[in-house]
């Protein structure tokens, strides 16, 4: 969809109606002509004080009135509504242990990794979240935006121009600065409650603010204490996310349950996939290393395949039966596959305390002491499905023949067929051990993850006046972030094996969760079985992960006028320096991170099912920096020229010295030109430098478990559970050889204060960011998608050259593999050849696939991608109507158009398209258009407003089809051809979305003795209960973009009383 007509209508509506600013880009004109004296101030992106905001730097300012329209219950909701923010790559839906969970969110400006967005509180840095999160399989240490204050704010500023010489050259995408209120006097209590139309997700908030003066006005202090509590919201309680099989919502060709693109039910199920046979080898630590599968003598072919493989499958009447072939994802056996969304959340249960205190004291008329202190504490509870055993990631878990619940063990089979001592029947055959290929331990409780997060921050400093216009400031800052993740319920592997090896039925664990019996001369499953707590408690444990980040800094800065020049103009300058200390630790107890050497277990592994082994990570660095900034007004004030009312040049440079990456100096230049009083043109150029973060450098080798990963190339061919959504091993590690990322940014635009229409301004800005040596690693989804494209390309090329499909060798399991290097496959077996031959016999040549082996492991080694480029346009219209009898109206609409976005993995490599995509390397979807429009009204004690939010369509990189299928379907609009990596990919298109917020406020008249200074606010977000558009993500939508919309219609009531 092209929203340009909507944009034109919004502009037309501006000229006809009038309405409020969601993002105030220019200061609102005064309602009267009273002459006032303005005080110079600094704005984000510059330390030179000035009277006007709208100069070279494109800055979006959200004032208190703008924040009211959005009614965001937390900072992540506020920031994700900005058109320049493409998503929340780290968000609260995270459930897996390899990434940050709980009350955590990060933002991505311009679609590049969140580490390129610098977050500030009152102009100074914030400590990163103590647990790294994976973006494009690369660990990122980003600030948790939910630690920012949500109340007691004066404004939020977003610098849309990157690579700040003032705050740090790592601000490649831009800067977000939260500015707290300083001049509040008195006491204010605010109470808020909200919930969804479905009655869940209840939110409770109480905020107390107090400000005062002391020492006869020499001192000022303010404190805001914000208490927030929120109930959990479950995926199962929304129709669009309740089911992991999304095929019923998908269009052709993905609308069949046998297609694993949208059928994301897990092959690790409550029924299970098993292998009969015997142990043939153990490793140096006594763990099973090889297992030979075979059907034992006497066991009929109806119970197990010749290879020894067998399944327990649903029999259609609530029970289970034996099967020898892979269960179909259609028909009665489709419920064989596990619905993860029964157990996962849209938002976790959270309780949060955020306290911010500030104060300042005039030591004399030239020096002021100031201090800030803040405390953030959050406790979150999130959930996920019970433990599962997956042989490919957990190794061999063997049920011995002596286990009393083994249906092929000594309880049910005897070489002679003799009955048991208790008289129960046995069949004639050789008892056998069973290797568990895939099995969900479904009778274990849902795993519960408790996440405790705390951030402490203290700042103290002095500011003062020097001679003339010069002022100075110096401060010391120290901040610590801590996270303790405690997951209750995971299983210790060795203790589970001990329970399985028991022969006493009262002490043995039954991994089959079924009972069996010999009836009518055959073996049958007779019912469900729940292991008693006395057995499961012997191996269930707690998995604990700790994270700590530290940030310490000292800075000094000064600014003022340097030289008076012609026409009453003055050259201004600012200088400053900073010393910064950064530290990061990520560690786990013994057996959770790595097994201790003395345990007799493999010291390179751990002892928990479903958790990857990790060595402790510790890293630190020091950074010293100095900067200089100047503003040179060549024309202006009393000196003007024809068509040059003002002309101003800005320049700044920042020198940084890293203890681990040496020195760098990066400049920033700008110019703005006003040919008349009502039009301004501006342009800037900047350079950025971003060192690898401490997690990217120092993290040891990680063997991750990737859940729900399908082999996109083989799954449609074999229909094997192991080729469908299942757990896979992914290997990655820190890389001390990584180089820093560098960037160059450009911007240019025009701001027009429309003549003859007072209060109306329009701006258009072009921006671009060109990055070099971007740190990246292929994600599992990206790897298998790229592998699919590479293998299809190699197959079609060979067919075009005249090779027969059965003769094509794609090098599976060898150094000559024709797929991507991040996918390592096993050599081709005869069973593989048979599967592919049968599949190709049913296909036209354009859909045929050459044979490859199964995926063995995915590699995600961090590397420096050659380059990445993104550019686009920002459009903004603001209109504050003249004061009228019916009230004051203000209108704003802000849009961002993503023009181009691509990357190259290496010099000479094929171009990877990232625009209009949800490729995980971007950290969310990157639609071409995002927009916001807001309208507010004020009349005496009354106020009201409406907000409109638009996100454009984009393609789903995880949902592809072939050219032949695309053409056979008649080239439908919901499939978009994308030229990517040298080939055309046909992707499902995630449709665009729109939602609306409304609110109304009433301030009680001062004549009311008891309710004086009381205001009431009623808000409704997502008025029409819009649902997120379908994508192939596990919950059926992209949570990095749409988690707020997933809540549905949400209402809130807020009471505020000032004392």
PDB file of C-alpha atoms in Angstrom, residues 716-943:
ATOM      1  CA  UNK A 716       8.797 -30.164   2.074  1.00  0.00           C
ATOM      2  CA  UNK A 717      10.659 -33.176   0.644  1.00  0.00           C
ATOM      3  CA  UNK A 718      10.917 -35.567   3.596  1.00  0.00           C
ATOM      4  CA  UNK A 719       8.174 -34.409   6.008  1.00  0.00           C
ATOM      5  CA  UNK A 720      10.420 -35.763   8.775  1.00  0.00           C
ATOM      6  CA  UNK A 721       9.960 -34.154  12.212  1.00  0.00           C
ATOM      7  CA  UNK A 722      13.700 -33.563  12.349  1.00  0.00           C
ATOM      8  CA  UNK A 723      13.465 -31.488   9.158  1.00  0.00           C
ATOM      9  CA  UNK A 724      10.450 -29.526  10.414  1.00  0.00           C
ATOM     10  CA  UNK A 725      10.359 -27.071  13.350  1.00  0.00           C
ATOM     11  CA  UNK A 726      12.740 -28.622  15.860  1.00  0.00           C
ATOM     12  CA  UNK A 727      15.704 -27.854  18.068  1.00  0.00           C
ATOM     13  CA  UNK A 728      19.074 -27.402  16.374  1.00  0.00           C
ATOM     14  CA  UNK A 729      22.600 -26.733  17.549  1.00  0.00           C
ATOM     15  CA  UNK A 730      24.081 -23.341  16.772  1.00  0.00           C
ATOM     16  CA  UNK A 731      27.748 -22.616  17.514  1.00  0.00           C
ATOM     17  CA  UNK A 732      29.064 -19.092  18.048  1.00  0.00           C
ATOM     18  CA  UNK A 733      31.777 -17.353  20.047  1.00  0.00           C
ATOM     19  CA  UNK A 734      33.301 -13.986  20.818  1.00  0.00           C
ATOM     20  CA  UNK A 735      35.886 -12.724  18.389  1.00  0.00           C
ATOM     21  CA  UNK A 736      38.823 -10.657  19.615  1.00  0.00           C
ATOM     22  CA  UNK A 737      39.808 -10.062  15.991  1.00  0.00           C
ATOM     23  CA  UNK A 738      36.686  -7.995  15.288  1.00  0.00           C
ATOM     24  CA  UNK A 739      37.280  -4.522  13.897  1.00  0.00           C
ATOM     25  CA  UNK A 740      35.325  -1.421  14.912  1.00  0.00           C
ATOM     26  CA  UNK A 741      32.374  -0.356  12.830  1.00  0.00           C
ATOM     27  CA  UNK A 742      32.681   2.977  11.045  1.00  0.00           C
ATOM     28  CA  UNK A 743      29.950   5.108   9.543  1.00  0.00           C
ATOM     29  CA  UNK A 744      29.299   8.206   7.482  1.00  0.00           C
ATOM     30  CA  UNK A 745      26.016  10.054   7.734  1.00  0.00           C
ATOM     31  CA  UNK A 746      24.448  12.793   5.682  1.00  0.00           C
ATOM     32  CA  UNK A 747      21.257  14.767   6.049  1.00  0.00           C
ATOM     33  CA  UNK A 748      19.600  17.683   4.318  1.00  0.00           C
ATOM     34  CA  UNK A 749      16.226  19.287   4.526  1.00  0.00           C
ATOM     35  CA  UNK A 750      13.896  22.239   4.309  1.00  0.00           C
ATOM     36  CA  UNK A 751      11.680  23.765   6.992  1.00  0.00           C
ATOM     37  CA  UNK A 752       8.882  26.109   5.879  1.00  0.00           C
ATOM     38  CA  UNK A 753       6.833  28.322   8.185  1.00  0.00           C
ATOM     39  CA  UNK A 754       3.981  28.711   5.718  1.00  0.00           C
ATOM     40  CA  UNK A 755       3.386  32.415   4.911  1.00  0.00           C
ATOM     41  CA  UNK A 756      -0.010  33.873   5.723  1.00  0.00           C
ATOM     42  CA  UNK A 757      -0.983  30.820   7.821  1.00  0.00           C
ATOM     43  CA  UNK A 758       0.306  31.533  11.288  1.00  0.00           C
ATOM     44  CA  UNK A 759       1.283  28.458  13.238  1.00  0.00           C
ATOM     45  CA  UNK A 760       1.703  26.115  10.248  1.00  0.00           C
ATOM     46  CA  UNK A 761       5.108  24.628   9.509  1.00  0.00           C
ATOM     47  CA  UNK A 762       6.186  21.877   7.116  1.00  0.00           C
ATOM     48  CA  UNK A 763       9.545  20.119   6.999  1.00  0.00           C
ATOM     49  CA  UNK A 764      11.187  17.527   4.779  1.00  0.00           C
ATOM     50  CA  UNK A 765      14.541  15.948   5.643  1.00  0.00           C
ATOM     51  CA  UNK A 766      16.666  13.486   3.711  1.00  0.00           C
ATOM     52  CA  UNK A 767      18.993  11.215   5.716  1.00  0.00           C
ATOM     53  CA  UNK A 768      21.443   8.444   4.991  1.00  0.00           C
ATOM     54  CA  UNK A 769      23.824   6.198   6.939  1.00  0.00           C
ATOM     55  CA  UNK A 770      26.648   4.266   5.266  1.00  0.00           C
ATOM     56  CA  UNK A 771      28.315   1.757   7.586  1.00  0.00           C
ATOM     57  CA  UNK A 772      31.490  -0.219   7.088  1.00  0.00           C
ATOM     58  CA  UNK A 773      32.659  -3.376   8.906  1.00  0.00           C
ATOM     59  CA  UNK A 774      29.248  -3.940  10.507  1.00  0.00           C
ATOM     60  CA  UNK A 775      29.434  -6.748  13.064  1.00  0.00           C
ATOM     61  CA  UNK A 776      27.021  -9.507  12.153  1.00  0.00           C
ATOM     62  CA  UNK A 777      26.344 -13.227  12.219  1.00  0.00           C
ATOM     63  CA  UNK A 778      23.699 -15.199  10.384  1.00  0.00           C
ATOM     64  CA  UNK A 779      20.597 -16.100  12.407  1.00  0.00           C
ATOM     65  CA  UNK A 780      19.109 -19.567  12.154  1.00  0.00           C
ATOM     66  CA  UNK A 781      16.165 -18.289  10.103  1.00  0.00           C
ATOM     67  CA  UNK A 782      18.442 -16.213   7.905  1.00  0.00           C
ATOM     68  CA  UNK A 783      20.856 -19.112   7.423  1.00  0.00           C
ATOM     69  CA  UNK A 784      18.229 -21.642   6.355  1.00  0.00           C
ATOM     70  CA  UNK A 785      16.500 -19.069   4.119  1.00  0.00           C
ATOM     71  CA  UNK A 786      19.776 -18.118   2.425  1.00  0.00           C
ATOM     72  CA  UNK A 787      20.681 -21.791   2.204  1.00  0.00           C
ATOM     73  CA  UNK A 788      17.357 -22.532   0.506  1.00  0.00           C
ATOM     74  CA  UNK A 789      17.966 -19.762  -2.038  1.00  0.00           C
ATOM     75  CA  UNK A 790      21.544 -20.882  -2.710  1.00  0.00           C
ATOM     76  CA  UNK A 791      20.595 -24.539  -3.154  1.00  0.00           C
ATOM     77  CA  UNK A 792      17.647 -23.703  -5.414  1.00  0.00           C
ATOM     78  CA  UNK A 793      19.881 -21.463  -7.508  1.00  0.00           C
ATOM     79  CA  UNK A 794      22.555 -24.175  -7.792  1.00  0.00           C
ATOM     80  CA  UNK A 795      19.929 -26.787  -8.698  1.00  0.00           C
ATOM     81  CA  UNK A 796      18.267 -24.686 -11.389  1.00  0.00           C
ATOM     82  CA  UNK A 797      21.650 -23.702 -12.835  1.00  0.00           C
ATOM     83  CA  UNK A 798      22.643 -27.371 -13.114  1.00  0.00           C
ATOM     84  CA  UNK A 799      19.287 -28.304 -14.661  1.00  0.00           C
ATOM     85  CA  UNK A 800      19.664 -25.496 -17.199  1.00  0.00           C
ATOM     86  CA  UNK A 801      23.089 -26.896 -18.061  1.00  0.00           C
ATOM     87  CA  UNK A 802      21.489 -30.227 -18.925  1.00  0.00           C
ATOM     88  CA  UNK A 803      22.216 -32.259 -15.798  1.00  0.00           C
ATOM     89  CA  UNK A 804      19.624 -34.759 -14.618  1.00  0.00           C
ATOM     90  CA  UNK A 805      18.136 -33.952 -11.213  1.00  0.00           C
ATOM     91  CA  UNK A 806      19.382 -37.216  -9.717  1.00  0.00           C
ATOM     92  CA  UNK A 807      22.943 -36.580 -10.912  1.00  0.00           C
ATOM     93  CA  UNK A 808      23.360 -33.136  -9.321  1.00  0.00           C
ATOM     94  CA  UNK A 809      25.890 -33.124  -6.470  1.00  0.00           C
ATOM     95  CA  UNK A 810      25.495 -30.140  -4.108  1.00  0.00           C
ATOM     96  CA  UNK A 811      28.437 -31.232  -1.961  1.00  0.00           C
ATOM     97  CA  UNK A 812      26.453 -31.988   1.194  1.00  0.00           C
ATOM     98  CA  UNK A 813      28.771 -32.899   4.055  1.00  0.00           C
ATOM     99  CA  UNK A 814      31.894 -31.759   2.212  1.00  0.00           C
ATOM    100  CA  UNK A 815      34.037 -28.682   1.656  1.00  0.00           C
ATOM    101  CA  UNK A 816      32.358 -28.290  -1.753  1.00  0.00           C
ATOM    102  CA  UNK A 817      28.910 -27.644  -0.317  1.00  0.00           C
ATOM    103  CA  UNK A 818      26.925 -25.338  -2.601  1.00  0.00           C
ATOM    104  CA  UNK A 819      24.738 -23.885   0.136  1.00  0.00           C
ATOM    105  CA  UNK A 820      25.832 -21.203   2.605  1.00  0.00           C
ATOM    106  CA  UNK A 821      28.769 -21.760   4.955  1.00  0.00           C
ATOM    107  CA  UNK A 822      26.662 -21.105   8.067  1.00  0.00           C
ATOM    108  CA  UNK A 823      24.718 -24.338   7.438  1.00  0.00           C
ATOM    109  CA  UNK A 824      26.701 -27.551   7.942  1.00  0.00           C
ATOM    110  CA  UNK A 825      25.002 -30.659   6.545  1.00  0.00           C
ATOM    111  CA  UNK A 826      25.548 -34.364   6.933  1.00  0.00           C
ATOM    112  CA  UNK A 827      26.598 -36.506   3.947  1.00  0.00           C
ATOM    113  CA  UNK A 828      23.785 -37.825   1.767  1.00  0.00           C
ATOM    114  CA  UNK A 829      22.387 -41.249   2.728  1.00  0.00           C
ATOM    115  CA  UNK A 830      20.429 -43.725   0.633  1.00  0.00           C
ATOM    116  CA  UNK A 831      17.302 -42.780   2.596  1.00  0.00           C
ATOM    117  CA  UNK A 832      17.882 -39.165   1.539  1.00  0.00           C
ATOM    118  CA  UNK A 833      18.146 -40.203  -2.119  1.00  0.00           C
ATOM    119  CA  UNK A 834      14.893 -42.144  -1.870  1.00  0.00           C
ATOM    120  CA  UNK A 835      13.047 -39.187  -0.313  1.00  0.00           C
ATOM    121  CA  UNK A 836      14.243 -36.742  -2.967  1.00  0.00           C
ATOM    122  CA  UNK A 837      13.597 -39.135  -5.851  1.00  0.00           C
ATOM    123  CA  UNK A 838       9.976 -39.597  -4.738  1.00  0.00           C
ATOM    124  CA  UNK A 839       9.515 -35.847  -4.276  1.00  0.00           C
ATOM    125  CA  UNK A 840      11.030 -34.876  -7.651  1.00  0.00           C
ATOM    126  CA  UNK A 841       8.900 -37.437  -9.471  1.00  0.00           C
ATOM    127  CA  UNK A 842       5.858 -35.353  -8.464  1.00  0.00           C
ATOM    128  CA  UNK A 843       7.325 -31.948  -9.386  1.00  0.00           C
ATOM    129  CA  UNK A 844       7.774 -29.887 -12.519  1.00  0.00           C
ATOM    130  CA  UNK A 845      11.464 -29.095 -13.184  1.00  0.00           C
ATOM    131  CA  UNK A 846      11.163 -25.594 -11.748  1.00  0.00           C
ATOM    132  CA  UNK A 847      10.210 -27.050  -8.353  1.00  0.00           C
ATOM    133  CA  UNK A 848      12.631 -29.985  -8.248  1.00  0.00           C
ATOM    134  CA  UNK A 849      15.358 -30.136  -5.607  1.00  0.00           C
ATOM    135  CA  UNK A 850      18.724 -31.886  -5.732  1.00  0.00           C
ATOM    136  CA  UNK A 851      19.475 -34.173  -2.801  1.00  0.00           C
ATOM    137  CA  UNK A 852      21.264 -32.945   0.341  1.00  0.00           C
ATOM    138  CA  UNK A 853      21.765 -34.404   3.808  1.00  0.00           C
ATOM    139  CA  UNK A 854      20.159 -33.247   7.034  1.00  0.00           C
ATOM    140  CA  UNK A 855      21.401 -30.184   8.922  1.00  0.00           C
ATOM    141  CA  UNK A 856      24.110 -31.127  11.418  1.00  0.00           C
ATOM    142  CA  UNK A 857      24.859 -27.711  12.969  1.00  0.00           C
ATOM    143  CA  UNK A 858      24.363 -24.004  12.321  1.00  0.00           C
ATOM    144  CA  UNK A 859      27.387 -21.718  12.605  1.00  0.00           C
ATOM    145  CA  UNK A 860      26.990 -18.125  13.772  1.00  0.00           C
ATOM    146  CA  UNK A 861      30.538 -16.813  13.958  1.00  0.00           C
ATOM    147  CA  UNK A 862      30.707 -13.054  14.483  1.00  0.00           C
ATOM    148  CA  UNK A 863      32.320 -11.250  11.582  1.00  0.00           C
ATOM    149  CA  UNK A 864      32.622  -7.768  10.110  1.00  0.00           C
ATOM    150  CA  UNK A 865      30.147  -7.428   7.288  1.00  0.00           C
ATOM    151  CA  UNK A 866      31.658  -5.397   4.442  1.00  0.00           C
ATOM    152  CA  UNK A 867      29.088  -2.605   4.335  1.00  0.00           C
ATOM    153  CA  UNK A 868      25.523  -1.554   5.024  1.00  0.00           C
ATOM    154  CA  UNK A 869      23.604   1.394   3.626  1.00  0.00           C
ATOM    155  CA  UNK A 870      20.248   2.899   4.562  1.00  0.00           C
ATOM    156  CA  UNK A 871      18.579   6.154   3.560  1.00  0.00           C
ATOM    157  CA  UNK A 872      15.178   7.782   3.559  1.00  0.00           C
ATOM    158  CA  UNK A 873      13.059  10.860   4.175  1.00  0.00           C
ATOM    159  CA  UNK A 874      11.300  12.384   7.198  1.00  0.00           C
ATOM    160  CA  UNK A 875       8.164  14.466   6.634  1.00  0.00           C
ATOM    161  CA  UNK A 876       6.584  16.626   9.287  1.00  0.00           C
ATOM    162  CA  UNK A 877       3.564  18.974   9.370  1.00  0.00           C
ATOM    163  CA  UNK A 878       2.667  21.017  12.462  1.00  0.00           C
ATOM    164  CA  UNK A 879      -0.277  23.376  12.761  1.00  0.00           C
ATOM    165  CA  UNK A 880      -1.440  25.251  15.832  1.00  0.00           C
ATOM    166  CA  UNK A 881      -4.592  27.146  14.959  1.00  0.00           C
ATOM    167  CA  UNK A 882      -5.309  30.611  16.274  1.00  0.00           C
ATOM    168  CA  UNK A 883      -7.225  30.676  19.512  1.00  0.00           C
ATOM    169  CA  UNK A 884     -10.964  30.218  18.899  1.00  0.00           C
ATOM    170  CA  UNK A 885     -14.119  30.327  20.979  1.00  0.00           C
ATOM    171  CA  UNK A 886     -14.560  26.577  20.588  1.00  0.00           C
ATOM    172  CA  UNK A 887     -11.075  25.918  21.934  1.00  0.00           C
ATOM    173  CA  UNK A 888      -7.456  25.515  20.891  1.00  0.00           C
ATOM    174  CA  UNK A 889      -6.569  22.915  18.271  1.00  0.00           C
ATOM    175  CA  UNK A 890      -3.179  21.513  17.355  1.00  0.00           C
ATOM    176  CA  UNK A 891      -2.334  19.058  14.597  1.00  0.00           C
ATOM    177  CA  UNK A 892       0.790  17.116  13.732  1.00  0.00           C
ATOM    178  CA  UNK A 893       1.609  14.407  11.259  1.00  0.00           C
ATOM    179  CA  UNK A 894       5.040  12.807  11.000  1.00  0.00           C
ATOM    180  CA  UNK A 895       6.071  10.226   8.411  1.00  0.00           C
ATOM    181  CA  UNK A 896       9.251   8.356   7.603  1.00  0.00           C
ATOM    182  CA  UNK A 897       9.915   6.801   4.206  1.00  0.00           C
ATOM    183  CA  UNK A 898      12.608   4.151   4.017  1.00  0.00           C
ATOM    184  CA  UNK A 899      14.104   4.633   0.579  1.00  0.00           C
ATOM    185  CA  UNK A 900      16.969   2.121   0.355  1.00  0.00           C
ATOM    186  CA  UNK A 901      18.384  -0.474   2.734  1.00  0.00           C
ATOM    187  CA  UNK A 902      20.927  -3.136   1.808  1.00  0.00           C
ATOM    188  CA  UNK A 903      24.153  -4.794   2.910  1.00  0.00           C
ATOM    189  CA  UNK A 904      27.089  -6.740   1.505  1.00  0.00           C
ATOM    190  CA  UNK A 905      28.553  -9.588   3.560  1.00  0.00           C
ATOM    191  CA  UNK A 906      31.957  -9.171   1.883  1.00  0.00           C
ATOM    192  CA  UNK A 907      33.591  -7.226  -0.915  1.00  0.00           C
ATOM    193  CA  UNK A 908      32.330  -8.669  -4.176  1.00  0.00           C
ATOM    194  CA  UNK A 909      29.476 -10.525  -2.474  1.00  0.00           C
ATOM    195  CA  UNK A 910      25.893 -10.396  -3.674  1.00  0.00           C
ATOM    196  CA  UNK A 911      23.711  -7.600  -2.338  1.00  0.00           C
ATOM    197  CA  UNK A 912      21.318  -8.450   0.490  1.00  0.00           C
ATOM    198  CA  UNK A 913      18.132  -6.381   0.396  1.00  0.00           C
ATOM    199  CA  UNK A 914      16.897  -5.280   3.820  1.00  0.00           C
ATOM    200  CA  UNK A 915      14.198  -2.779   2.880  1.00  0.00           C
ATOM    201  CA  UNK A 916      10.622  -4.020   3.276  1.00  0.00           C
ATOM    202  CA  UNK A 917      11.893  -7.058   5.133  1.00  0.00           C
ATOM    203  CA  UNK A 918      11.828  -8.651   8.561  1.00  0.00           C
ATOM    204  CA  UNK A 919      15.281 -10.160   8.127  1.00  0.00           C
ATOM    205  CA  UNK A 920      16.549 -10.654  11.666  1.00  0.00           C
ATOM    206  CA  UNK A 921      19.745  -8.751  10.906  1.00  0.00           C
ATOM    207  CA  UNK A 922      17.607  -5.606  11.015  1.00  0.00           C
ATOM    208  CA  UNK A 923      16.100  -6.195  14.430  1.00  0.00           C
ATOM    209  CA  UNK A 924      12.487  -5.985  13.262  1.00  0.00           C
ATOM    210  CA  UNK A 925      10.471  -5.242  10.172  1.00  0.00           C
ATOM    211  CA  UNK A 926      11.539  -2.400   7.896  1.00  0.00           C
ATOM    212  CA  UNK A 927       8.444  -1.200   6.044  1.00  0.00           C
ATOM    213  CA  UNK A 928       8.830   1.558   3.493  1.00  0.00           C
ATOM    214  CA  UNK A 929       6.363   3.805   5.338  1.00  0.00           C
ATOM    215  CA  UNK A 930       5.625   4.529   8.985  1.00  0.00           C
ATOM    216  CA  UNK A 931       3.508   7.447  10.114  1.00  0.00           C
ATOM    217  CA  UNK A 932       1.754   9.166  12.996  1.00  0.00           C
ATOM    218  CA  UNK A 933      -0.943  11.835  13.022  1.00  0.00           C
ATOM    219  CA  UNK A 934      -2.358  13.462  16.158  1.00  0.00           C
ATOM    220  CA  UNK A 935      -5.079  15.998  16.903  1.00  0.00           C
ATOM    221  CA  UNK A 936      -5.751  17.613  20.274  1.00  0.00           C
ATOM    222  CA  UNK A 937      -8.251  20.120  21.612  1.00  0.00           C
ATOM    223  CA  UNK A 938      -8.290  22.292  24.744  1.00  0.00           C
ATOM    224  CA  UNK A 939     -11.091  24.460  26.143  1.00  0.00           C
ATOM    225  CA  UNK A 940     -10.916  25.727  29.700  1.00  0.00           C
ATOM    226  CA  UNK A 941     -10.936  22.650  31.929  1.00  0.00           C
ATOM    227  CA  UNK A 942     -11.582  20.213  29.090  1.00  0.00           C
ATOM    228  CA  UNK A 943      -9.202  18.478  26.744  1.00  0.00           C
TER     229      UNK A 943
END
